[in-house]
mmCIF file of C-alpha atoms in Angstrom:
data_model
loop_
_atom_site.group_PDB
_atom_site.id
_atom_site.type_symbol
_atom_site.label_atom_id
_atom_site.label_comp_id
_atom_site.label_asym_id
_atom_site.label_seq_id
_atom_site.Cartn_x
_atom_site.Cartn_y
_atom_site.Cartn_z
ATOM 1 C CA MET D 1328 -51.107 -28.315 -46.186
ATOM 2 C CA THR D 1329 -54.584 -28.007 -44.741
ATOM 3 C CA SER D 1330 -57.952 -27.647 -46.407
ATOM 4 C CA ALA D 1331 -60.339 -24.818 -45.630
ATOM 5 C CA ASN D 1332 -63.937 -25.849 -44.968
ATOM 6 C CA PRO D 1333 -66.040 -23.370 -43.002
ATOM 7 C CA PRO D 1334 -67.778 -24.955 -40.013
ATOM 8 C CA ASP D 1335 -71.448 -24.554 -39.354
ATOM 9 C CA GLN D 1336 -72.385 -21.462 -37.411
ATOM 10 C CA GLY D 1337 -72.549 -22.079 -33.692
ATOM 11 C CA ALA D 1338 -70.753 -21.744 -30.415
ATOM 12 C CA GLY D 1339 -68.261 -24.533 -31.023
ATOM 13 C CA ASP D 1340 -65.371 -25.472 -33.272
ATOM 14 C CA ALA D 1341 -65.387 -27.494 -36.494
ATOM 15 C CA ALA D 1342 -65.701 -30.752 -34.534
ATOM 16 C CA GLY D 1343 -68.713 -29.536 -32.608
ATOM 17 C CA HIS D 1344 -66.859 -29.091 -29.331
ATOM 18 C CA PRO D 1345 -67.887 -26.185 -27.109
ATOM 19 C CA MET D 1346 -65.685 -23.117 -27.296
ATOM 20 C CA ASP D 1347 -63.032 -22.957 -24.577
ATOM 21 C CA ARG D 1348 -63.465 -19.309 -23.661
ATOM 22 C CA PRO D 1349 -60.813 -19.225 -20.871
ATOM 23 C CA ALA D 1350 -58.218 -20.640 -23.263
ATOM 24 C CA LEU D 1351 -59.240 -18.158 -25.936
ATOM 25 C CA LEU D 1352 -58.932 -15.255 -23.524
ATOM 26 C CA ALA D 1353 -55.527 -16.500 -22.364
ATOM 27 C CA ALA D 1354 -54.332 -16.682 -25.977
ATOM 28 C CA LEU D 1355 -55.597 -13.169 -26.622
ATOM 29 C CA ARG D 1356 -53.773 -11.838 -23.556
ATOM 30 C CA ALA D 1357 -50.573 -13.549 -24.694
ATOM 31 C CA ARG D 1358 -51.006 -12.045 -28.150
ATOM 32 C CA VAL D 1359 -51.444 -8.573 -26.715
ATOM 33 C CA ALA D 1360 -48.413 -9.028 -24.442
ATOM 34 C CA ARG D 1361 -46.215 -10.112 -27.367
ATOM 35 C CA GLY D 1362 -47.313 -7.255 -29.586
ATOM 36 C CA ALA D 1363 -47.473 -4.485 -26.984
ATOM 37 C CA HIS D 1364 -43.845 -3.492 -27.522
ATOM 38 C CA LEU D 1365 -43.941 -3.730 -31.331
ATOM 39 C CA PRO D 1366 -44.187 -0.663 -33.580
ATOM 40 C CA PRO D 1367 -47.511 -0.373 -35.440
ATOM 41 C CA THR D 1368 -45.785 -0.598 -38.827
ATOM 42 C CA LEU D 1369 -43.451 -2.941 -40.714
ATOM 43 C CA PRO D 1370 -40.252 -1.405 -42.100
ATOM 44 C CA LEU D 1371 -39.498 -1.836 -45.816
ATOM 45 C CA CYS D 1372 -36.524 0.433 -46.451
ATOM 46 C CA ALA D 1373 -35.814 3.981 -45.312
ATOM 47 C CA ALA D 1374 -36.713 5.705 -48.570
ATOM 48 C CA ILE D 1375 -40.058 3.896 -48.854
ATOM 49 C CA ASP D 1376 -40.899 4.184 -45.158
ATOM 50 C CA GLN D 1377 -40.579 7.966 -45.399
ATOM 51 C CA GLY D 1378 -43.363 8.008 -47.973
ATOM 52 C CA LEU D 1379 -45.786 5.877 -45.931
ATOM 53 C CA PRO D 1380 -48.063 7.112 -43.136
ATOM 54 C CA GLY D 1381 -46.604 6.063 -39.796
ATOM 55 C CA GLY D 1382 -43.177 5.392 -41.291
ATOM 56 C CA GLY D 1383 -43.877 1.900 -42.630
ATOM 57 C CA LEU D 1384 -46.558 -0.578 -43.674
ATOM 58 C CA ALA D 1385 -49.344 -0.869 -41.109
ATOM 59 C CA ARG D 1386 -49.490 -4.224 -39.302
ATOM 60 C CA ALA D 1387 -53.144 -4.496 -38.285
ATOM 61 C CA ALA D 1388 -54.474 -3.843 -41.778
ATOM 62 C CA ALA D 1389 -55.194 -5.410 -45.156
ATOM 63 C CA HIS D 1390 -52.985 -4.513 -48.116
ATOM 64 C CA GLU D 1391 -53.602 -5.346 -51.754
ATOM 65 C CA VAL D 1392 -50.769 -6.513 -54.039
ATOM 66 C CA LEU D 1393 -51.333 -6.599 -57.802
ATOM 67 C CA ALA D 1394 -48.946 -9.022 -59.494
ATOM 68 C CA ALA D 1395 -47.516 -7.495 -62.659
ATOM 69 C CA ASP D 1396 -45.039 -10.375 -62.340
ATOM 70 C CA PRO D 1397 -46.227 -13.336 -60.208
ATOM 71 C CA GLY D 1398 -42.768 -14.311 -58.984
ATOM 72 C CA ALA D 1399 -41.811 -10.782 -58.002
ATOM 73 C CA ALA D 1400 -45.125 -10.238 -56.226
ATOM 74 C CA ALA D 1401 -44.785 -13.518 -54.311
ATOM 75 C CA GLY D 1402 -41.266 -12.569 -53.219
ATOM 76 C CA PHE D 1403 -42.401 -9.136 -52.069
ATOM 77 C CA CYS D 1404 -45.259 -10.675 -50.074
ATOM 78 C CA ALA D 1405 -42.951 -13.290 -48.548
ATOM 79 C CA MET D 1406 -40.608 -10.525 -47.391
ATOM 80 C CA LEU D 1407 -43.473 -8.654 -45.705
ATOM 81 C CA LEU D 1408 -44.822 -11.782 -44.027
ATOM 82 C CA ALA D 1409 -41.349 -12.740 -42.798
ATOM 83 C CA ARG D 1410 -40.933 -9.360 -41.147
ATOM 84 C CA ALA D 1411 -44.357 -9.678 -39.557
ATOM 85 C CA ALA D 1412 -43.622 -13.180 -38.231
ATOM 86 C CA ARG D 1413 -40.175 -12.474 -36.762
ATOM 87 C CA PRO D 1414 -39.839 -8.766 -36.028
ATOM 88 C CA LEU D 1415 -37.489 -8.986 -33.055
ATOM 89 C CA GLU D 1416 -34.119 -10.620 -33.778
ATOM 90 C CA GLY D 1417 -35.675 -13.793 -35.139
ATOM 91 C CA THR D 1418 -38.074 -14.325 -32.230
ATOM 92 C CA PRO D 1419 -41.303 -15.770 -33.726
ATOM 93 C CA LEU D 1420 -44.390 -13.673 -33.129
ATOM 94 C CA GLY D 1421 -46.820 -16.036 -34.834
ATOM 95 C CA ALA D 1422 -47.520 -18.224 -37.844
ATOM 96 C CA VAL D 1423 -47.894 -17.126 -41.463
ATOM 97 C CA VAL D 1424 -50.881 -18.501 -43.385
ATOM 98 C CA TRP D 1425 -50.737 -18.717 -47.210
ATOM 99 C CA ILE D 1426 -54.182 -19.405 -48.713
ATOM 100 C CA ALA D 1427 -54.923 -20.243 -52.344
ATOM 101 C CA ALA D 1428 -57.111 -22.499 -54.460
ATOM 102 C CA GLU D 1429 -53.967 -24.509 -55.254
ATOM 103 C CA PRO D 1430 -51.052 -23.114 -53.212
ATOM 104 C CA GLU D 1431 -48.022 -22.943 -55.484
ATOM 105 C CA ALA D 1432 -45.788 -21.413 -52.832
ATOM 106 C CA TRP D 1433 -42.476 -23.276 -52.578
ATOM 107 C CA PRO D 1434 -41.187 -22.935 -48.989
ATOM 108 C CA PRO D 1435 -37.451 -23.214 -49.862
ATOM 109 C CA GLY D 1436 -37.920 -20.498 -52.465
ATOM 110 C CA LEU D 1437 -39.782 -18.224 -50.055
ATOM 111 C CA ALA D 1438 -36.948 -18.705 -47.548
ATOM 112 C CA ARG D 1439 -34.780 -16.605 -49.858
ATOM 113 C CA PHE D 1440 -36.947 -13.666 -48.828
ATOM 114 C CA GLY D 1441 -36.606 -14.365 -45.111
ATOM 115 C CA LEU D 1442 -39.766 -16.436 -44.636
ATOM 116 C CA SER D 1443 -38.928 -19.510 -42.575
ATOM 117 C CA PRO D 1444 -40.716 -22.736 -43.624
ATOM 118 C CA ALA D 1445 -41.237 -23.385 -39.899
ATOM 119 C CA ASP D 1446 -43.525 -20.340 -39.746
ATOM 120 C CA LEU D 1447 -45.496 -21.176 -42.895
ATOM 121 C CA VAL D 1448 -48.919 -22.833 -43.062
ATOM 122 C CA LEU D 1449 -50.297 -23.581 -46.551
ATOM 123 C CA VAL D 1450 -54.082 -23.730 -46.864
ATOM 124 C CA ARG D 1451 -55.898 -25.130 -49.895
ATOM 125 C CA ALA D 1452 -59.205 -23.335 -50.458
ATOM 126 C CA PRO D 1453 -60.664 -24.508 -53.794
ATOM 127 C CA HIS D 1454 -63.704 -22.217 -53.594
ATOM 128 C CA PRO D 1455 -63.523 -18.414 -53.229
ATOM 129 C CA ASP D 1456 -65.889 -18.442 -50.227
ATOM 130 C CA ASP D 1457 -63.639 -20.985 -48.489
ATOM 131 C CA GLY D 1458 -60.623 -18.777 -49.087
ATOM 132 C CA LEU D 1459 -62.359 -15.679 -47.718
ATOM 133 C CA TRP D 1460 -63.506 -17.591 -44.636
ATOM 134 C CA ALA D 1461 -60.005 -18.980 -44.008
ATOM 135 C CA MET D 1462 -58.467 -15.536 -44.466
ATOM 136 C CA GLU D 1463 -60.878 -13.853 -42.069
ATOM 137 C CA GLU D 1464 -60.400 -16.541 -39.416
ATOM 138 C CA SER D 1465 -56.619 -16.363 -39.804
ATOM 139 C CA LEU D 1466 -56.530 -12.596 -39.377
ATOM 140 C CA ARG D 1467 -58.581 -12.846 -36.193
ATOM 141 C CA CYS D 1468 -56.468 -15.671 -34.739
ATOM 142 C CA PRO D 1469 -54.106 -14.629 -31.908
ATOM 143 C CA GLY D 1470 -51.433 -17.054 -33.110
ATOM 144 C CA VAL D 1471 -51.189 -15.629 -36.638
ATOM 145 C CA ALA D 1472 -48.764 -12.809 -37.443
ATOM 146 C CA GLY D 1473 -49.764 -12.484 -41.086
ATOM 147 C CA ALA D 1474 -51.957 -14.079 -43.725
ATOM 148 C CA LEU D 1475 -52.046 -13.994 -47.511
ATOM 149 C CA LEU D 1476 -54.965 -14.804 -49.783
ATOM 150 C CA VAL D 1477 -54.523 -15.436 -53.507
ATOM 151 C CA LEU D 1478 -57.706 -14.644 -55.396
ATOM 152 C CA PRO D 1479 -58.652 -13.321 -58.835
ATOM 153 C CA GLU D 1480 -61.213 -10.766 -57.679
ATOM 154 C CA LEU D 1481 -62.624 -9.299 -54.488
ATOM 155 C CA ASP D 1482 -65.794 -7.327 -53.899
ATOM 156 C CA LEU D 1483 -65.852 -4.295 -51.645
ATOM 157 C CA THR D 1484 -67.919 -5.951 -48.918
ATOM 158 C CA ALA D 1485 -65.496 -8.871 -48.543
ATOM 159 C CA ALA D 1486 -62.539 -6.494 -48.532
ATOM 160 C CA ARG D 1487 -64.105 -4.500 -45.704
ATOM 161 C CA ARG D 1488 -64.641 -7.664 -43.663
ATOM 162 C CA LEU D 1489 -60.984 -8.603 -44.073
ATOM 163 C CA GLN D 1490 -59.859 -5.114 -43.113
ATOM 164 C CA LEU D 1491 -61.975 -5.280 -39.954
ATOM 165 C CA ALA D 1492 -60.612 -8.751 -39.160
ATOM 166 C CA ALA D 1493 -57.034 -7.492 -39.475
ATOM 167 C CA GLU D 1494 -57.776 -4.552 -37.200
ATOM 168 C CA ALA D 1495 -59.354 -6.868 -34.627
ATOM 169 C CA GLY D 1496 -56.624 -9.511 -34.635
ATOM 170 C CA GLY D 1497 -53.580 -7.328 -35.169
ATOM 171 C CA ALA D 1498 -52.174 -9.409 -38.043
ATOM 172 C CA ILE D 1499 -51.170 -8.061 -41.421
ATOM 173 C CA GLY D 1500 -53.301 -9.271 -44.333
ATOM 174 C CA LEU D 1501 -52.093 -9.420 -47.935
ATOM 175 C CA LEU D 1502 -54.483 -9.828 -50.857
ATOM 176 C CA LEU D 1503 -52.503 -11.103 -53.839
ATOM 177 C CA ARG D 1504 -54.335 -10.522 -57.112
ATOM 178 C CA PRO D 1505 -53.521 -10.404 -60.839
ATOM 179 C CA ASP D 1506 -52.688 -6.986 -62.224
ATOM 180 C CA SER D 1507 -55.594 -5.929 -64.402
ATOM 181 C CA GLU D 1508 -57.523 -2.818 -65.314
ATOM 182 C CA ALA D 1509 -60.576 -4.309 -63.585
ATOM 183 C CA ALA D 1510 -59.021 -4.147 -60.108
ATOM 184 C CA GLY D 1511 -61.844 -1.834 -58.995
ATOM 185 C CA ASP D 1512 -62.286 -0.213 -55.607
ATOM 186 C CA SER D 1513 -60.885 -1.712 -52.448
ATOM 187 C CA ALA D 1514 -61.191 -1.250 -48.695
ATOM 188 C CA ALA D 1515 -57.538 -2.228 -48.223
ATOM 189 C CA LEU D 1516 -55.285 0.339 -46.601
ATOM 190 C CA THR D 1517 -52.842 0.301 -49.522
ATOM 191 C CA ARG D 1518 -52.689 -1.063 -53.060
ATOM 192 C CA TRP D 1519 -49.357 -1.998 -54.653
ATOM 193 C CA ARG D 1520 -48.284 -3.143 -58.088
ATOM 194 C CA VAL D 1521 -45.148 -5.305 -58.117
ATOM 195 C CA GLY D 1522 -43.185 -6.026 -61.275
ATOM 196 C CA ALA D 1523 -39.832 -7.636 -62.027
ATOM 197 C CA LEU D 1524 -36.729 -5.902 -63.337
ATOM 198 C CA ALA D 1525 -33.680 -7.515 -64.942
ATOM 199 C CA GLY D 1526 -31.396 -9.084 -62.350
ATOM 200 C CA ALA D 1527 -28.038 -7.502 -61.551
ATOM 201 C CA GLY D 1528 -25.729 -9.624 -59.435
ATOM 202 C CA THR D 1529 -22.227 -8.918 -60.748
ATOM 203 C CA PRO D 1530 -20.372 -5.841 -62.051
ATOM 204 C CA LEU D 1531 -20.611 -5.271 -65.784
ATOM 205 C CA ALA D 1532 -17.674 -5.803 -68.077
ATOM 206 C CA ALA D 1533 -16.764 -3.014 -70.486
ATOM 207 C CA GLY D 1534 -19.124 -2.778 -73.415
ATOM 208 C CA ARG D 1535 -21.828 -5.019 -71.890
ATOM 209 C CA THR D 1536 -25.292 -3.817 -71.084
ATOM 210 C CA LEU D 1537 -27.194 -4.467 -67.871
ATOM 211 C CA ALA D 1538 -29.507 -6.949 -69.596
ATOM 212 C CA GLU D 1539 -26.563 -8.874 -71.044
ATOM 213 C CA GLY D 1540 -24.977 -9.094 -67.602
ATOM 214 C CA ALA D 1541 -28.177 -10.379 -66.036
ATOM 215 C CA ALA D 1542 -28.470 -13.117 -68.657
ATOM 216 C CA HIS D 1543 -25.424 -14.878 -67.193
ATOM 217 C CA GLY D 1544 -26.602 -15.067 -63.588
ATOM 218 C CA LEU D 1545 -29.674 -14.895 -61.430
ATOM 219 C CA GLY D 1546 -28.468 -11.963 -59.381
ATOM 220 C CA ASP D 1547 -30.352 -10.259 -56.592
ATOM 221 C CA PRO D 1548 -34.103 -9.837 -57.194
ATOM 222 C CA ARG D 1549 -35.003 -6.373 -58.472
ATOM 223 C CA TRP D 1550 -38.535 -5.056 -58.335
ATOM 224 C CA GLN D 1551 -40.574 -2.172 -59.595
ATOM 225 C CA LEU D 1552 -42.818 -1.125 -56.703
ATOM 226 C CA ASP D 1553 -45.749 1.147 -57.500
ATOM 227 C CA LEU D 1554 -47.841 2.387 -54.605
ATOM 228 C CA LEU D 1555 -51.112 2.975 -56.433
ATOM 229 C CA ARG D 1556 -53.295 3.835 -53.473
ATOM 230 C CA CYS D 1557 -52.554 4.695 -49.864
ATOM 231 C CA ARG D 1558 -54.957 5.922 -47.223
ATOM 232 C CA GLY D 1559 -53.388 9.060 -45.815
ATOM 233 C CA GLY D 1560 -50.590 9.041 -48.405
ATOM 234 C CA ARG D 1561 -50.007 9.566 -52.107
ATOM 235 C CA PRO D 1562 -49.047 7.331 -55.050
ATOM 236 C CA GLN D 1563 -45.317 6.814 -55.504
ATOM 237 C CA SER D 1564 -42.907 4.488 -57.311
ATOM 238 C CA TRP D 1565 -39.572 2.934 -56.422
ATOM 239 C CA ARG D 1566 -37.075 0.602 -58.036
ATOM 240 C CA VAL D 1567 -35.598 -1.658 -55.401
ATOM 241 C CA VAL D 1568 -33.278 -4.632 -54.996
ATOM 242 C CA TRP D 1569 -33.595 -7.399 -52.407
ATOM 243 C CA LYS D 1570 -30.308 -8.492 -50.802
ATOM 244 C CA PRO D 1571 -30.904 -12.103 -49.654
ATOM 245 C CA ALA D 1572 -27.649 -12.450 -47.727
ATOM 246 C CA ALA D 1573 -28.419 -9.421 -45.565
ATOM 247 C CA GLU D 1574 -32.224 -9.828 -45.788
ATOM 248 C CA ARG D 1575 -32.400 -6.157 -46.676
ATOM 249 C CA LEU D 1576 -34.410 -4.130 -49.199
ATOM 250 C CA GLU D 1577 -32.557 -1.244 -50.832
ATOM 251 C CA LEU D 1578 -33.160 1.338 -53.505
ATOM 252 C CA ASP D 1579 -31.796 0.033 -56.782
ATOM 253 C CA HIS D 1580 -28.610 1.598 -58.141
ATOM 254 C CA ALA D 1581 -28.105 -0.880 -60.992
ATOM 255 C CA GLU D 1582 -29.157 1.699 -63.578
ATOM 256 C CA GLY D 1583 -26.069 3.660 -62.621
ATOM 257 C CA LEU D 1584 -23.937 0.645 -63.578
ATOM 258 C CA GLU D 1585 -25.449 0.569 -67.038
ATOM 259 C CA MET D 1586 -24.800 4.275 -67.423
ATOM 260 C CA ASP D 1587 -21.162 3.888 -66.382
ATOM 261 C CA ALA D 1588 -20.688 0.974 -68.787
ATOM 262 C CA ALA D 1589 -22.043 3.130 -71.609
ATOM 263 C CA GLU D 1590 -19.371 5.760 -70.949
ATOM 264 C CA GLN D 1591 -16.652 3.955 -72.877
ATOM 265 C CA PRO D 1592 -14.064 5.493 -75.276
ATOM 266 C CA GLY D 1593 -15.822 6.782 -78.345
ATOM 267 C CA THR D 1594 -18.968 7.718 -76.470
ATOM 268 C CA ASP D 1595 -20.210 11.242 -77.069
ATOM 269 C CA PHE D 1596 -19.974 13.343 -73.924
ATOM 270 C CA VAL D 1597 -22.115 16.300 -73.010
ATOM 271 C CA ALA D 1598 -20.229 19.604 -72.990
ATOM 272 C CA LEU D 1599 -20.610 21.570 -69.794
ATOM 273 C CA PRO D 1600 -21.254 25.315 -69.865
ATOM 274 C CA GLY D 1601 -17.998 27.237 -69.750
ATOM 275 C CA SER D 1602 -15.860 24.432 -71.216
ATOM 276 C CA ASP D 1603 -13.191 25.168 -73.837
ATOM 277 C CA PRO D 1604 -14.410 23.985 -77.282
ATOM 278 C CA ALA D 1605 -10.803 23.872 -78.566
ATOM 279 C CA ALA D 1606 -9.741 21.549 -75.773
ATOM 280 C CA GLU D 1607 -12.617 19.233 -76.592
ATOM 281 C CA THR D 1608 -11.158 18.491 -80.038
ATOM 282 C CA THR D 1609 -7.528 18.111 -78.961
ATOM 283 C CA PRO D 1610 -6.361 14.575 -79.919
ATOM 284 C CA GLY D 1611 -5.286 12.348 -77.062
ATOM 285 C CA ARG D 1612 -6.476 14.725 -74.394
ATOM 286 C CA ALA D 1613 -9.358 13.915 -72.048
ATOM 287 C CA ARG D 1614 -10.221 17.475 -71.080
ATOM 288 C CA ARG D 1615 -13.948 17.209 -71.551
ATOM 289 C CA ARG D 1616 -15.696 16.442 -68.297
ATOM 290 C CA ARG D 1617 -18.227 13.654 -68.194
ATOM 291 C CA THR D 1618 -21.651 14.539 -67.026
ATOM 292 C CA ARG D 1619 -22.819 12.126 -64.307
ATOM 293 C CA PHE D 1620 -26.445 11.647 -63.546
ATOM 294 C CA PRO D 1621 -27.705 10.085 -60.302
ATOM 295 C CA PRO D 1622 -29.578 6.763 -60.480
ATOM 296 C CA ARG D 1623 -33.266 7.227 -61.257
ATOM 297 C CA HIS D 1624 -35.666 5.984 -58.595
ATOM 298 C CA ASP D 1625 -38.963 7.154 -60.113
ATOM 299 C CA VAL D 1626 -40.024 8.796 -56.873
ATOM 300 C CA ASP D 1627 -42.791 11.301 -57.355
#
């Protein structure tokens, strides 16, 4: 873990050494060469990508994530940063910088969402100004693929500076904030709210509800994703599940499992138009058809 302390303004680095402009230019050229063949967006999953401008989440931009559940939001951010850091068959594109007053990120836990500890740099920035400085410098750095800043609030001017830094450096920037009604305006390209849903890792036994099944195992992480604001897009919502083994995000079909489990003997069925009422009351006969509903994804 490193500590963020902004250097004095000048033409050198934090130690007072003169800036090595040839080396900086060489690093910039290498950065451009590595990213020239990359798409401008990060893929999430097909259903979500279709609802985003450009078919995914823009790389060279700042995105705001409101944490309705801190663990779920951290996992979602780790997934995005992992895809930014290693977009091409595991080949590293750059480092990932995680900045907070007291970084609580646990690298082995973040690895469950595809973020390699080898790519992760934790930065302790006890003061908000230190965190903003570290975030801006990280986004402009050629060796950084993505950066995250944890902060309680952000004014519009600072958000614009971070957006400009992301556009200049090509890295994705994530602003992780608490979910509150005082979120205010933002210059970020998108604003998300991430909440947790009950886990669902194993099939349900007869007569058990989804919540009861989740109580006996951790299961795959399930999230409620709300796209609250999107430049060039519209607000939408999805319920998704993260598959750690495949490192894949999918639309969540667990609600369908709960519905199937509810359709046990003795459950009232819905009569379809044109059905025979007499057949519906015949003992021992299962002539009434069950009405199946598709899983609900809350997509506007």
